[in-house]
Amino acid sequence: MPRPHDPEALVAALRTGDRGALARALSVVEQGGPPAVDIGRLAWPLGGQAYTVGLTGAPGAGKSTLTNAIVGLARRAGDEIAVVAVDPSSPFTGGAILGDRVRMQDHALDPGVFIRSMASRGHLGGLALATPQAVRVLDAAGFPWVILETVGVGQVEVEVAGAADTTVVVVNPGWGDSIQANKAGLLEIADVFVINKADRPGADEARSDLRTMLELSELGPDDWTPPILLTAATTGEGVAEVWRAVTEHRTWLEDGGGLAVRRQRRLREEIRAIVAHVLQSRAFAMVGAANLDELVDEVEARRLDPYRAAERIIGDD
Ligand SMILES: Nc1nc2c(ncn2[C@@H]2O[C@H](COP(=O)(O)OP(=O)(O)OP(=O)(O)O)[C@@H](O)[C@H]2O)c(=O)[nH]1
Ligand SMILES: [Mg+2]
């Protein structure tokens, strides 16, 4: 019997389609620390086939309902698909995990669909570091499509959503919603715009708001122009067009070399983030090992300045 959290056994098992092993590997990744790094390391050489789609927007915009409908389309096309719903544990999304289960339950019994909610647990670099690892694990498990659902409220969430190959930004009808999305930095990362809940009044106004903002962003002739699509995710109306736009964007990226550029940029950022994370942990350890109280007394008495105190801790003194 393999130990339940032995990284090598877990990664070997998830390769064989063992969903229990996959779920455990994702839990390890979510908790972070050295076992998470081991899983990421073992999964890395096995991946490279998955295409990631980020779905982001304000709380309650209909991201999970839309995801549920998209999952149905992918399955009808014969593709397996995984969904990671990232819960930033902010007060905005209380109950999101339960809500996701309800909204995506159409596929609860389908072995070709894997749905997972992930929380940041508030540790350093949490979400930003854990999400690419989770995608890597799903990639190693053989999923050709991975959807990342995030609430686009803060910088970290926007970063996570932007870490996908194609990013879909979901807004709702009504005055000001797209302006809020713009403020949150969502417009810059959008490859496809969706105005969901288009069964409600105000969808056309939202569309012209978005068009105006896109015009102001001065796209060049070689740039991708994000389409603006209307959906009613609850009935499935317009969702096929969203999925088509995603696949068209994918083709555009693949044919024009943009996909490799995006992925390289992401890897560069990830490596940078890992370095920062490791050095910060080392810094905390150094401060922990130093006699900080004594140094503070010295600084307070003006026998030492704060820079000198820091140098002593670092060992540069
Ligand atoms: N009228 C209408 N309601 C919708 C539509 N899509 C979703 N809803 C409803 O909006 C509510 C929120 O939907 P979710 O799919 O959970 O939204 P979400 O963006 O995933 O929410 P969080 O993950 O909590 O941020 C639910 O009650 C849905 O039934 C739509 O197209 N029209
Ligand atoms: Mg949701």
mmCIF file of C-alpha atoms and ligand atoms in Angstrom:
data_model
loop_
_atom_site.group_PDB
_atom_site.id
_atom_site.type_symbol
_atom_site.label_atom_id
_atom_site.label_comp_id
_atom_site.label_asym_id
_atom_site.label_seq_id
_atom_site.Cartn_x
_atom_site.Cartn_y
_atom_site.Cartn_z
ATOM 1 C CA MET A 1 0.000 0.000 0.000
ATOM 2 C CA PRO A 2 1.423 3.411 -0.908
ATOM 3 C CA ARG A 3 1.406 5.991 1.826
ATOM 4 C CA PRO A 4 -1.499 8.325 1.125
ATOM 5 C CA HIS A 5 0.649 11.422 0.782
ATOM 6 C CA ASP A 6 3.789 9.963 -0.739
ATOM 7 C CA PRO A 7 4.301 12.297 -3.722
ATOM 8 C CA GLU A 8 5.736 9.674 -6.076
ATOM 9 C CA ALA A 9 2.939 7.208 -5.405
ATOM 10 C CA LEU A 10 0.338 9.950 -5.759
ATOM 11 C CA VAL A 11 1.635 11.210 -9.083
ATOM 12 C CA ALA A 12 1.973 7.661 -10.428
ATOM 13 C CA ALA A 13 -1.601 6.901 -9.348
ATOM 14 C CA LEU A 14 -3.126 10.052 -10.802
ATOM 15 C CA ARG A 15 -1.549 9.115 -14.146
ATOM 16 C CA THR A 16 -3.665 5.968 -14.176
ATOM 17 C CA GLY A 17 -6.886 7.962 -13.795
ATOM 18 C CA ASP A 18 -7.193 7.418 -10.037
ATOM 19 C CA ARG A 19 -9.429 10.344 -9.052
ATOM 20 C CA GLY A 20 -8.864 9.783 -5.338
ATOM 21 C CA ALA A 21 -5.127 10.177 -5.865
ATOM 22 C CA LEU A 22 -5.781 13.284 -7.949
ATOM 23 C CA ALA A 23 -7.884 14.811 -5.167
ATOM 24 C CA ARG A 24 -5.195 14.021 -2.574
ATOM 25 C CA ALA A 25 -2.444 15.466 -4.770
ATOM 26 C CA LEU A 26 -4.448 18.677 -5.087
ATOM 27 C CA SER A 27 -4.904 18.843 -1.315
ATOM 28 C CA VAL A 28 -1.155 18.539 -0.861
ATOM 29 C CA VAL A 29 -0.604 21.316 -3.399
ATOM 30 C CA GLU A 30 -3.182 23.496 -1.672
ATOM 31 C CA GLN A 31 -1.456 23.124 1.693
ATOM 32 C CA GLY A 32 1.879 24.223 0.263
ATOM 33 C CA GLY A 33 5.290 23.474 1.748
ATOM 34 C CA PRO A 34 7.881 20.900 0.645
ATOM 35 C CA PRO A 35 5.382 18.100 -0.229
ATOM 36 C CA ALA A 36 3.599 20.507 -2.609
ATOM 37 C CA VAL A 37 6.930 21.309 -4.238
ATOM 38 C CA ASP A 38 7.620 17.568 -4.654
ATOM 39 C CA ILE A 39 4.273 17.045 -6.382
ATOM 40 C CA GLY A 40 4.863 20.024 -8.680
ATOM 41 C CA ARG A 41 8.325 18.719 -9.546
ATOM 42 C CA LEU A 42 7.089 15.235 -10.378
ATOM 43 C CA ALA A 43 4.111 16.514 -12.366
ATOM 44 C CA TRP A 44 6.064 19.026 -14.456
ATOM 45 C CA PRO A 45 7.745 16.672 -16.965
ATOM 46 C CA LEU A 46 4.438 14.832 -17.473
ATOM 47 C CA GLY A 47 2.436 17.886 -18.539
ATOM 48 C CA GLY A 48 2.248 20.296 -21.439
ATOM 49 C CA GLN A 49 -0.940 19.115 -23.093
ATOM 50 C CA ALA A 50 -3.601 20.968 -21.083
ATOM 51 C CA TYR A 51 -5.112 24.220 -22.310
ATOM 52 C CA THR A 52 -6.251 26.549 -19.521
ATOM 53 C CA VAL A 53 -9.215 28.879 -19.668
ATOM 54 C CA GLY A 54 -9.633 31.524 -16.950
ATOM 55 C CA LEU A 55 -13.134 32.668 -16.097
ATOM 56 C CA THR A 56 -13.326 35.723 -13.937
ATOM 57 C CA GLY A 57 -15.768 38.416 -12.910
ATOM 58 C CA ALA A 58 -17.551 39.969 -9.965
ATOM 59 C CA PRO A 59 -19.069 37.785 -7.237
ATOM 60 C CA GLY A 60 -22.323 36.248 -8.434
ATOM 61 C CA ALA A 61 -21.810 37.215 -12.091
ATOM 62 C CA GLY A 62 -22.706 33.665 -13.099
ATOM 63 C CA LYS A 63 -19.223 32.211 -13.559
ATOM 64 C CA SER A 64 -20.082 28.794 -12.122
ATOM 65 C CA THR A 65 -23.342 28.555 -14.061
ATOM 66 C CA LEU A 66 -21.461 29.436 -17.226
ATOM 67 C CA THR A 67 -18.729 26.933 -16.389
ATOM 68 C CA ASN A 68 -21.347 24.253 -15.869
ATOM 69 C CA ALA A 69 -22.741 24.935 -19.354
ATOM 70 C CA ILE A 70 -19.264 25.014 -20.919
ATOM 71 C CA VAL A 71 -18.411 21.692 -19.291
ATOM 72 C CA GLY A 72 -21.500 20.245 -20.971
ATOM 73 C CA LEU A 73 -20.302 21.485 -24.378
ATOM 74 C CA ALA A 74 -16.802 20.107 -23.928
ATOM 75 C CA ARG A 75 -18.201 16.737 -22.882
ATOM 76 C CA ARG A 76 -20.504 16.602 -25.887
ATOM 77 C CA ALA A 77 -17.410 17.184 -28.029
ATOM 78 C CA GLY A 78 -15.878 14.166 -26.282
ATOM 79 C CA ASP A 79 -13.269 16.066 -24.255
ATOM 80 C CA GLU A 80 -12.494 15.514 -20.604
ATOM 81 C CA ILE A 81 -12.421 18.717 -18.593
ATOM 82 C CA ALA A 82 -11.334 19.855 -15.137
ATOM 83 C CA VAL A 83 -12.517 22.905 -13.215
ATOM 84 C CA VAL A 84 -10.664 24.663 -10.412
ATOM 85 C CA ALA A 85 -12.837 27.179 -8.587
ATOM 86 C CA VAL A 86 -10.477 29.402 -6.655
ATOM 87 C CA ASP A 87 -12.000 30.810 -3.521
ATOM 88 C CA PRO A 88 -9.989 33.728 -2.238
ATOM 89 C CA SER A 89 -11.702 33.307 1.162
ATOM 90 C CA SER A 90 -12.746 36.906 1.022
ATOM 91 C CA PRO A 91 -15.964 38.059 2.679
ATOM 92 C CA PHE A 92 -17.406 38.509 -0.817
ATOM 93 C CA THR A 93 -17.506 34.832 -1.557
ATOM 94 C CA GLY A 94 -18.781 33.275 1.636
ATOM 95 C CA GLY A 95 -20.497 30.070 0.637
ATOM 96 C CA ALA A 96 -18.983 30.032 -2.819
ATOM 97 C CA ILE A 97 -17.707 26.490 -2.455
ATOM 98 C CA LEU A 98 -21.131 25.138 -1.578
ATOM 99 C CA GLY A 99 -22.646 27.240 -4.367
ATOM 100 C CA ASP A 100 -20.182 25.827 -6.893
ATOM 101 C CA ARG A 101 -21.184 22.282 -6.003
ATOM 102 C CA VAL A 102 -24.827 23.101 -6.573
ATOM 103 C CA ARG A 103 -24.202 25.039 -9.778
ATOM 104 C CA MET A 104 -21.991 22.388 -11.322
ATOM 105 C CA GLN A 105 -23.823 19.307 -10.094
ATOM 106 C CA ASP A 106 -24.992 18.421 -13.620
ATOM 107 C CA HIS A 107 -21.620 16.738 -14.004
ATOM 108 C CA ALA A 108 -21.158 15.265 -10.543
ATOM 109 C CA LEU A 109 -21.414 11.685 -11.767
ATOM 110 C CA ASP A 110 -19.408 12.074 -14.967
ATOM 111 C CA PRO A 111 -15.908 10.552 -14.612
ATOM 112 C CA GLY A 112 -14.713 12.757 -17.499
ATOM 113 C CA VAL A 113 -15.297 15.859 -15.382
ATOM 114 C CA PHE A 114 -13.305 16.843 -12.329
ATOM 115 C CA ILE A 115 -14.380 19.820 -10.240
ATOM 116 C CA ARG A 116 -12.385 21.154 -7.359
ATOM 117 C CA SER A 117 -12.652 24.224 -5.147
ATOM 118 C CA MET A 118 -9.428 25.629 -3.747
ATOM 119 C CA ALA A 119 -8.911 28.093 -0.945
ATOM 120 C CA SER A 120 -5.830 30.155 -0.299
ATOM 121 C CA ARG A 121 -5.686 29.366 3.442
ATOM 122 C CA GLY A 122 -4.051 32.712 3.805
ATOM 123 C CA HIS A 123 -0.455 31.561 3.644
ATOM 124 C CA LEU A 124 2.290 33.508 2.007
ATOM 125 C CA GLY A 125 2.111 33.535 -1.760
ATOM 126 C CA GLY A 126 -0.810 31.094 -1.306
ATOM 127 C CA LEU A 127 -3.063 31.321 -4.307
ATOM 128 C CA ALA A 128 -0.609 32.724 -6.767
ATOM 129 C CA LEU A 129 1.785 29.850 -6.113
ATOM 130 C CA ALA A 130 -0.744 27.065 -5.573
ATOM 131 C CA THR A 131 -2.882 27.641 -8.670
ATOM 132 C CA PRO A 132 -0.237 26.937 -11.319
ATOM 133 C CA GLN A 133 0.726 23.830 -9.348
ATOM 134 C CA ALA A 134 -2.882 22.634 -9.309
ATOM 135 C CA VAL A 135 -3.127 23.173 -13.065
ATOM 136 C CA ARG A 136 0.097 21.212 -13.473
ATOM 137 C CA VAL A 137 -1.326 18.291 -11.513
ATOM 138 C CA LEU A 138 -4.493 18.258 -13.655
ATOM 139 C CA ASP A 139 -2.325 18.513 -16.770
ATOM 140 C CA ALA A 140 -0.295 15.511 -15.610
ATOM 141 C CA ALA A 141 -3.547 13.651 -14.961
ATOM 142 C CA GLY A 142 -4.309 14.079 -18.660
ATOM 143 C CA PHE A 143 -7.075 16.684 -18.770
ATOM 144 C CA PRO A 144 -6.922 18.495 -22.132
ATOM 145 C CA TRP A 145 -8.968 21.415 -20.751
ATOM 146 C CA VAL A 146 -8.662 23.102 -17.361
ATOM 147 C CA ILE A 147 -11.025 25.912 -16.398
ATOM 148 C CA LEU A 148 -9.950 28.286 -13.650
ATOM 149 C CA GLU A 149 -12.844 30.138 -12.032
ATOM 150 C CA THR A 150 -11.812 33.119 -9.920
ATOM 151 C CA VAL A 151 -13.629 36.069 -8.447
ATOM 152 C CA GLY A 152 -12.021 39.109 -10.042
ATOM 153 C CA VAL A 153 -11.942 41.368 -7.030
ATOM 154 C CA GLY A 154 -8.339 41.847 -6.021
ATOM 155 C CA GLN A 155 -4.938 41.940 -7.584
ATOM 156 C CA VAL A 156 -4.107 38.350 -6.706
ATOM 157 C CA GLU A 157 -7.350 37.021 -8.169
ATOM 158 C CA VAL A 158 -6.843 39.001 -11.344
ATOM 159 C CA GLU A 159 -3.308 37.611 -11.508
ATOM 160 C CA VAL A 160 -4.604 34.071 -11.109
ATOM 161 C CA ALA A 161 -7.198 34.568 -13.836
ATOM 162 C CA GLY A 162 -4.581 36.113 -16.092
ATOM 163 C CA ALA A 163 -2.447 33.003 -15.627
ATOM 164 C CA ALA A 164 -4.635 31.139 -18.125
ATOM 165 C CA ASP A 165 -4.067 30.656 -21.845
ATOM 166 C CA THR A 166 -7.409 32.287 -22.669
ATOM 167 C CA THR A 167 -9.180 34.566 -20.208
ATOM 168 C CA VAL A 168 -12.931 35.125 -20.234
ATOM 169 C CA VAL A 169 -14.234 38.126 -18.294
ATOM 170 C CA VAL A 170 -17.856 37.905 -17.178
ATOM 171 C CA VAL A 171 -19.893 41.029 -16.473
ATOM 172 C CA ASN A 172 -23.601 41.606 -15.969
ATOM 173 C CA PRO A 173 -26.058 44.034 -17.540
ATOM 174 C CA GLY A 174 -26.631 47.293 -15.783
ATOM 175 C CA TRP A 175 -24.978 50.589 -15.512
ATOM 176 C CA GLY A 176 -21.475 50.599 -14.100
ATOM 177 C CA ASP A 177 -20.743 46.880 -14.037
ATOM 178 C CA SER A 178 -18.232 47.023 -16.871
ATOM 179 C CA ILE A 179 -16.742 50.156 -15.366
ATOM 180 C CA GLN A 180 -16.173 48.248 -12.131
ATOM 181 C CA ALA A 181 -14.562 45.462 -14.132
ATOM 182 C CA ASN A 182 -12.307 48.020 -15.763
ATOM 183 C CA LYS A 183 -11.283 49.403 -12.379
ATOM 184 C CA ALA A 184 -10.466 45.927 -11.113
ATOM 185 C CA GLY A 185 -8.032 45.546 -14.018
ATOM 186 C CA LEU A 186 -10.132 42.905 -15.732
ATOM 187 C CA LEU A 187 -10.385 44.599 -19.090
ATOM 188 C CA GLU A 188 -6.681 44.360 -19.731
ATOM 189 C CA ILE A 189 -6.639 40.608 -19.291
ATOM 190 C CA ALA A 190 -9.824 39.810 -21.255
ATOM 191 C CA ASP A 191 -9.588 37.757 -24.429
ATOM 192 C CA VAL A 192 -13.349 37.209 -24.504
ATOM 193 C CA PHE A 193 -16.052 39.333 -22.864
ATOM 194 C CA VAL A 194 -19.275 37.771 -21.717
ATOM 195 C CA ILE A 195 -22.289 39.772 -20.649
ATOM 196 C CA ASN A 196 -24.121 37.127 -18.661
ATOM 197 C CA LYS A 197 -27.703 37.437 -17.384
ATOM 198 C CA ALA A 198 -28.550 38.977 -20.751
ATOM 199 C CA ASP A 199 -32.124 37.885 -20.031
ATOM 200 C CA ARG A 200 -32.215 40.973 -17.811
ATOM 201 C CA PRO A 201 -32.447 44.570 -19.013
ATOM 202 C CA GLY A 202 -29.334 46.574 -19.760
ATOM 203 C CA ALA A 203 -27.268 44.058 -21.777
ATOM 204 C CA ASP A 204 -27.013 46.320 -24.817
ATOM 205 C CA GLU A 205 -25.861 49.240 -22.693
ATOM 206 C CA ALA A 206 -23.220 47.043 -21.109
ATOM 207 C CA ARG A 207 -22.085 46.012 -24.572
ATOM 208 C CA SER A 208 -21.686 49.590 -25.761
ATOM 209 C CA ASP A 209 -19.815 50.446 -22.535
ATOM 210 C CA LEU A 210 -17.377 47.641 -23.227
ATOM 211 C CA ARG A 211 -17.038 48.614 -26.890
ATOM 212 C CA THR A 212 -16.191 52.174 -25.918
ATOM 213 C CA MET A 213 -13.592 51.006 -23.428
ATOM 214 C CA LEU A 214 -12.072 48.655 -25.998
ATOM 215 C CA GLU A 215 -11.819 51.498 -28.517
ATOM 216 C CA LEU A 216 -10.006 53.585 -25.931
ATOM 217 C CA SER A 217 -7.494 50.817 -25.366
ATOM 218 C CA GLU A 218 -6.224 51.314 -28.952
ATOM 219 C CA LEU A 219 -5.689 47.796 -30.188
ATOM 220 C CA GLY A 220 -3.140 47.435 -32.964
ATOM 221 C CA PRO A 221 -3.855 45.706 -36.294
ATOM 222 C CA ASP A 222 -2.035 42.559 -35.154
ATOM 223 C CA ASP A 223 -3.789 42.397 -31.800
ATOM 224 C CA TRP A 224 -6.650 40.082 -30.968
ATOM 225 C CA THR A 225 -9.921 41.974 -30.666
ATOM 226 C CA PRO A 226 -11.848 40.491 -27.749
ATOM 227 C CA PRO A 227 -15.375 39.607 -28.863
ATOM 228 C CA ILE A 228 -18.274 40.758 -26.663
ATOM 229 C CA LEU A 229 -20.870 38.012 -26.285
ATOM 230 C CA LEU A 230 -24.252 37.894 -24.583
ATOM 231 C CA THR A 231 -25.333 34.846 -22.587
ATOM 232 C CA ALA A 232 -28.045 33.584 -20.300
ATOM 233 C CA ALA A 233 -26.055 30.872 -18.580
ATOM 234 C CA THR A 234 -29.076 29.503 -16.724
ATOM 235 C CA THR A 235 -30.758 28.543 -20.016
ATOM 236 C CA GLY A 236 -27.507 27.958 -21.898
ATOM 237 C CA GLU A 237 -28.281 30.652 -24.436
ATOM 238 C CA GLY A 238 -25.163 32.022 -26.119
ATOM 239 C CA VAL A 239 -22.800 29.640 -24.327
ATOM 240 C CA ALA A 240 -21.884 27.755 -27.516
ATOM 241 C CA GLU A 241 -20.698 31.069 -28.974
ATOM 242 C CA VAL A 242 -18.517 31.651 -25.907
ATOM 243 C CA TRP A 243 -16.903 28.259 -26.273
ATOM 244 C CA ARG A 244 -16.403 28.881 -29.988
ATOM 245 C CA ALA A 245 -14.724 32.222 -29.219
ATOM 246 C CA VAL A 246 -12.416 30.467 -26.741
ATOM 247 C CA THR A 247 -11.387 27.876 -29.327
ATOM 248 C CA GLU A 248 -10.915 30.603 -31.966
ATOM 249 C CA HIS A 249 -8.694 32.548 -29.606
ATOM 250 C CA ARG A 250 -6.752 29.375 -28.943
ATOM 251 C CA THR A 251 -6.221 28.801 -32.664
ATOM 252 C CA TRP A 252 -5.168 32.423 -33.104
ATOM 253 C CA LEU A 253 -2.627 32.085 -30.282
ATOM 254 C CA GLU A 254 -1.296 28.764 -31.538
ATOM 255 C CA ASP A 255 -0.986 29.839 -35.158
ATOM 256 C CA GLY A 256 0.591 33.206 -34.423
ATOM 257 C CA GLY A 257 3.112 31.964 -31.847
ATOM 258 C CA GLY A 258 1.390 33.941 -29.099
ATOM 259 C CA LEU A 259 0.754 30.888 -26.952
ATOM 260 C CA ALA A 260 4.456 30.148 -26.499
ATOM 261 C CA VAL A 261 5.079 33.812 -25.685
ATOM 262 C CA ARG A 262 2.308 33.824 -23.048
ATOM 263 C CA ARG A 263 3.494 30.612 -21.467
ATOM 264 C CA GLN A 264 7.091 31.785 -21.325
ATOM 265 C CA ARG A 265 6.051 35.033 -19.716
ATOM 266 C CA ARG A 266 4.075 33.087 -17.128
ATOM 267 C CA LEU A 267 7.000 30.800 -16.359
ATOM 268 C CA ARG A 268 9.278 33.802 -15.972
ATOM 269 C CA GLU A 269 6.828 35.332 -13.495
ATOM 270 C CA GLU A 270 6.421 32.073 -11.650
ATOM 271 C CA ILE A 271 10.165 31.546 -11.253
ATOM 272 C CA ARG A 272 10.483 35.124 -10.030
ATOM 273 C CA ALA A 273 7.673 34.541 -7.514
ATOM 274 C CA ILE A 274 9.285 31.333 -6.257
ATOM 275 C CA VAL A 275 12.610 33.093 -5.739
ATOM 276 C CA ALA A 276 10.871 35.887 -3.839
ATOM 277 C CA HIS A 277 8.966 33.368 -1.748
ATOM 278 C CA VAL A 278 12.063 31.326 -0.857
ATOM 279 C CA LEU A 279 14.087 34.416 0.011
ATOM 280 C CA GLN A 280 11.286 35.794 2.135
ATOM 281 C CA SER A 281 11.073 32.539 4.083
ATOM 282 C CA ARG A 282 14.830 32.691 4.617
ATOM 283 C CA ALA A 283 14.533 36.290 5.755
ATOM 284 C CA PHE A 284 11.879 35.349 8.311
ATOM 285 C CA ALA A 285 14.085 32.528 9.565
ATOM 286 C CA MET A 286 17.031 34.920 9.958
ATOM 287 C CA VAL A 287 14.946 37.407 11.902
ATOM 288 C CA GLY A 288 13.603 34.570 14.026
ATOM 289 C CA ALA A 289 17.099 33.356 14.844
ATOM 290 C CA ALA A 290 18.396 36.833 15.704
ATOM 291 C CA ASN A 291 18.097 38.439 19.089
ATOM 292 C CA LEU A 292 15.661 41.013 17.804
ATOM 293 C CA ASP A 293 14.698 42.468 21.205
ATOM 294 C CA GLU A 294 18.307 43.285 21.972
ATOM 295 C CA LEU A 295 18.791 44.927 18.581
ATOM 296 C CA VAL A 296 15.623 46.973 19.007
ATOM 297 C CA ASP A 297 16.925 48.238 22.367
ATOM 298 C CA GLU A 298 20.196 49.236 20.726
ATOM 299 C CA VAL A 299 18.379 51.027 17.911
ATOM 300 C CA GLU A 300 16.019 52.750 20.304
ATOM 301 C CA ALA A 301 18.953 54.011 22.347
ATOM 302 C CA ARG A 302 20.417 55.347 19.066
ATOM 303 C CA ARG A 303 23.563 53.311 19.422
ATOM 304 C CA LEU A 304 22.585 51.546 16.232
ATOM 305 C CA ASP A 305 20.533 52.563 13.223
ATOM 306 C CA PRO A 306 17.845 50.294 11.709
ATOM 307 C CA TYR A 307 19.935 49.599 8.593
ATOM 308 C CA ARG A 308 22.874 48.480 10.673
ATOM 309 C CA ALA A 309 20.576 46.285 12.748
ATOM 310 C CA ALA A 310 19.257 44.656 9.575
ATOM 311 C CA GLU A 311 22.802 44.099 8.329
ATOM 312 C CA ARG A 312 23.646 42.340 11.561
ATOM 313 C CA ILE A 313 20.716 40.002 11.133
ATOM 314 C CA ILE A 314 21.648 39.286 7.530
ATOM 315 C CA GLY A 315 25.294 38.830 8.451
ATOM 316 C CA ASP A 316 26.599 41.624 6.220
ATOM 317 C CA ASP A 317 27.948 43.510 9.178
HETATM 318 N N1 LIG B 1 -31.251 35.617 -14.544
HETATM 319 C C1 LIG B 1 -30.099 34.972 -14.630
HETATM 320 N N2 LIG B 1 -29.518 34.493 -13.507
HETATM 321 C C2 LIG B 1 -28.346 33.859 -13.635
HETATM 322 C C3 LIG B 1 -27.711 33.679 -14.880
HETATM 323 N N3 LIG B 1 -26.554 33.024 -14.674
HETATM 324 C C4 LIG B 1 -26.459 32.809 -13.347
HETATM 325 N N4 LIG B 1 -27.541 33.293 -12.710
HETATM 326 C C5 LIG B 1 -27.824 33.223 -11.269
HETATM 327 O O1 LIG B 1 -26.920 34.056 -10.578
HETATM 328 C C6 LIG B 1 -26.561 33.491 -9.316
HETATM 329 C C7 LIG B 1 -25.056 33.368 -9.184
HETATM 330 O O2 LIG B 1 -24.601 32.414 -10.126
HETATM 331 P P1 LIG B 1 -23.192 31.690 -9.993
HETATM 332 O O3 LIG B 1 -23.008 30.883 -11.215
HETATM 333 O O4 LIG B 1 -23.062 31.018 -8.690
HETATM 334 O O5 LIG B 1 -22.225 32.941 -10.009
HETATM 335 P P2 LIG B 1 -20.656 32.981 -9.690
HETATM 336 O O6 LIG B 1 -20.127 34.104 -10.485
HETATM 337 O O7 LIG B 1 -20.056 31.650 -9.883
HETATM 338 O O8 LIG B 1 -20.664 33.361 -8.144
HETATM 339 P P3 LIG B 1 -19.422 33.332 -7.099
HETATM 340 O O9 LIG B 1 -18.592 32.131 -7.429
HETATM 341 O O10 LIG B 1 -20.071 33.251 -5.763
HETATM 342 O O11 LIG B 1 -18.700 34.614 -7.312
HETATM 343 C C8 LIG B 1 -27.284 32.155 -9.239
HETATM 344 O O12 LIG B 1 -28.462 32.318 -8.524
HETATM 345 C C9 LIG B 1 -27.567 31.838 -10.698
HETATM 346 O O13 LIG B 1 -28.703 31.019 -10.868
HETATM 347 C C10 LIG B 1 -28.358 34.187 -16.049
HETATM 348 O O14 LIG B 1 -27.882 34.099 -17.164
HETATM 349 N N5 LIG B 1 -29.549 34.830 -15.857
HETATM 350 MG MG MG B 2 -18.852 30.505 -8.551
#
